[in-house]
């Protein structure tokens, strides 16, 4: 199985990057968001810059994956 990193369409707060990372690594999205916020404060903004660069580089999840994750969502 070819596993790819995408920004989440269903579990998104700002850009969907933390939701996508959580799905990729099999973690809770709230935990990933909390770790990113703590790391951003401890790194004096370096993690914030990396977050926004990755948000530009990592593509959004394809719509067919979104439909599989949310079978009850009406389009």
PDB file of C-alpha atoms in Angstrom:
ATOM      1  CA  UNK A   1       0.000   0.000   0.000  1.00  0.00           C
ATOM      2  CA  UNK A   2       1.388   3.376  -1.007  1.00  0.00           C
ATOM      3  CA  UNK A   3       0.846   5.794   1.883  1.00  0.00           C
ATOM      4  CA  UNK A   4       1.015   9.517   1.037  1.00  0.00           C
ATOM      5  CA  UNK A   5       0.893  12.649   3.120  1.00  0.00           C
ATOM      6  CA  UNK A   6      -1.980  14.991   2.318  1.00  0.00           C
ATOM      7  CA  UNK A   7      -3.569  17.939   4.067  1.00  0.00           C
ATOM      8  CA  UNK A   8      -6.869  16.803   5.504  1.00  0.00           C
ATOM      9  CA  UNK A   9     -10.156  18.025   4.053  1.00  0.00           C
ATOM     10  CA  UNK A  10     -12.277  16.591   6.858  1.00  0.00           C
ATOM     11  CA  UNK A  11     -10.117  17.319   9.911  1.00  0.00           C
ATOM     12  CA  UNK A  12      -9.027  20.869   9.222  1.00  0.00           C
ATOM     13  CA  UNK A  13      -8.769  23.893  11.498  1.00  0.00           C
ATOM     14  CA  UNK A  14      -6.354  26.225   9.737  1.00  0.00           C
ATOM     15  CA  UNK A  15      -4.847  24.512   6.699  1.00  0.00           C
ATOM     16  CA  UNK A  16      -5.480  20.818   7.384  1.00  0.00           C
ATOM     17  CA  UNK A  17      -1.785  20.019   7.839  1.00  0.00           C
ATOM     18  CA  UNK A  18      -2.049  18.781  11.432  1.00  0.00           C
ATOM     19  CA  UNK A  19      -5.075  16.657  10.525  1.00  0.00           C
ATOM     20  CA  UNK A  20      -3.160  15.170   7.615  1.00  0.00           C
ATOM     21  CA  UNK A  21      -0.105  14.472   9.766  1.00  0.00           C
ATOM     22  CA  UNK A  22      -2.303  12.833  12.388  1.00  0.00           C
ATOM     23  CA  UNK A  23      -3.941  10.620   9.784  1.00  0.00           C
ATOM     24  CA  UNK A  24      -0.585   9.717   8.217  1.00  0.00           C
ATOM     25  CA  UNK A  25       0.997   8.701  11.539  1.00  0.00           C
ATOM     26  CA  UNK A  26      -2.177   7.249  13.072  1.00  0.00           C
ATOM     27  CA  UNK A  27      -2.394   9.796  15.905  1.00  0.00           C
ATOM     28  CA  UNK A  28      -5.134  11.983  17.320  1.00  0.00           C
ATOM     29  CA  UNK A  29      -5.317  15.332  15.509  1.00  0.00           C
ATOM     30  CA  UNK A  30      -5.713  17.244  18.781  1.00  0.00           C
ATOM     31  CA  UNK A  31      -2.451  15.764  20.043  1.00  0.00           C
ATOM     32  CA  UNK A  32      -0.626  16.768  16.858  1.00  0.00           C
ATOM     33  CA  UNK A  33      -2.054  20.300  17.068  1.00  0.00           C
ATOM     34  CA  UNK A  34      -0.992  20.589  20.702  1.00  0.00           C
ATOM     35  CA  UNK A  35       2.534  19.394  19.896  1.00  0.00           C
ATOM     36  CA  UNK A  36       2.798  21.898  17.036  1.00  0.00           C
ATOM     37  CA  UNK A  37       1.694  24.790  19.263  1.00  0.00           C
ATOM     38  CA  UNK A  38       4.144  23.815  22.017  1.00  0.00           C
ATOM     39  CA  UNK A  39       6.948  23.407  19.478  1.00  0.00           C
ATOM     40  CA  UNK A  40       6.115  26.787  17.930  1.00  0.00           C
ATOM     41  CA  UNK A  41       6.486  28.527  21.284  1.00  0.00           C
ATOM     42  CA  UNK A  42       9.693  26.652  22.153  1.00  0.00           C
ATOM     43  CA  UNK A  43      11.321  27.291  18.763  1.00  0.00           C
ATOM     44  CA  UNK A  44      10.667  31.058  18.729  1.00  0.00           C
ATOM     45  CA  UNK A  45       8.645  30.842  15.515  1.00  0.00           C
ATOM     46  CA  UNK A  46      10.760  28.426  13.483  1.00  0.00           C
ATOM     47  CA  UNK A  47       8.079  25.723  13.628  1.00  0.00           C
ATOM     48  CA  UNK A  48       5.479  28.303  12.567  1.00  0.00           C
ATOM     49  CA  UNK A  49       7.515  29.084   9.462  1.00  0.00           C
ATOM     50  CA  UNK A  50       7.958  25.366   8.706  1.00  0.00           C
ATOM     51  CA  UNK A  51       4.206  24.832   9.222  1.00  0.00           C
ATOM     52  CA  UNK A  52       3.261  27.459   6.633  1.00  0.00           C
ATOM     53  CA  UNK A  53       5.873  26.269   4.134  1.00  0.00           C
ATOM     54  CA  UNK A  54       4.596  22.695   4.459  1.00  0.00           C
ATOM     55  CA  UNK A  55       1.036  23.974   4.080  1.00  0.00           C
ATOM     56  CA  UNK A  56       2.044  25.351   0.698  1.00  0.00           C
ATOM     57  CA  UNK A  57       3.969  22.231  -0.375  1.00  0.00           C
ATOM     58  CA  UNK A  58       1.735  19.388   0.851  1.00  0.00           C
ATOM     59  CA  UNK A  59      -1.298  18.918  -1.424  1.00  0.00           C
ATOM     60  CA  UNK A  60      -4.879  18.635  -0.187  1.00  0.00           C
ATOM     61  CA  UNK A  61      -6.357  15.149  -0.068  1.00  0.00           C
ATOM     62  CA  UNK A  62      -8.121  14.106  -3.283  1.00  0.00           C
ATOM     63  CA  UNK A  63     -11.900  14.287  -3.211  1.00  0.00           C
ATOM     64  CA  UNK A  64     -12.297  10.520  -3.676  1.00  0.00           C
ATOM     65  CA  UNK A  65     -10.339   9.957  -0.428  1.00  0.00           C
ATOM     66  CA  UNK A  66     -12.553  12.538   1.252  1.00  0.00           C
ATOM     67  CA  UNK A  67     -15.667  10.644   0.129  1.00  0.00           C
ATOM     68  CA  UNK A  68     -14.290   7.395   1.537  1.00  0.00           C
ATOM     69  CA  UNK A  69     -13.475   9.033   4.876  1.00  0.00           C
ATOM     70  CA  UNK A  70     -16.910  10.731   5.050  1.00  0.00           C
ATOM     71  CA  UNK A  71     -19.479   8.427   3.417  1.00  0.00           C
ATOM     72  CA  UNK A  72     -22.416  10.373   4.879  1.00  0.00           C
ATOM     73  CA  UNK A  73     -21.293  13.800   3.697  1.00  0.00           C
ATOM     74  CA  UNK A  74     -23.541  15.342   1.023  1.00  0.00           C
ATOM     75  CA  UNK A  75     -21.729  17.052  -1.818  1.00  0.00           C
TER      76      UNK A  75
END
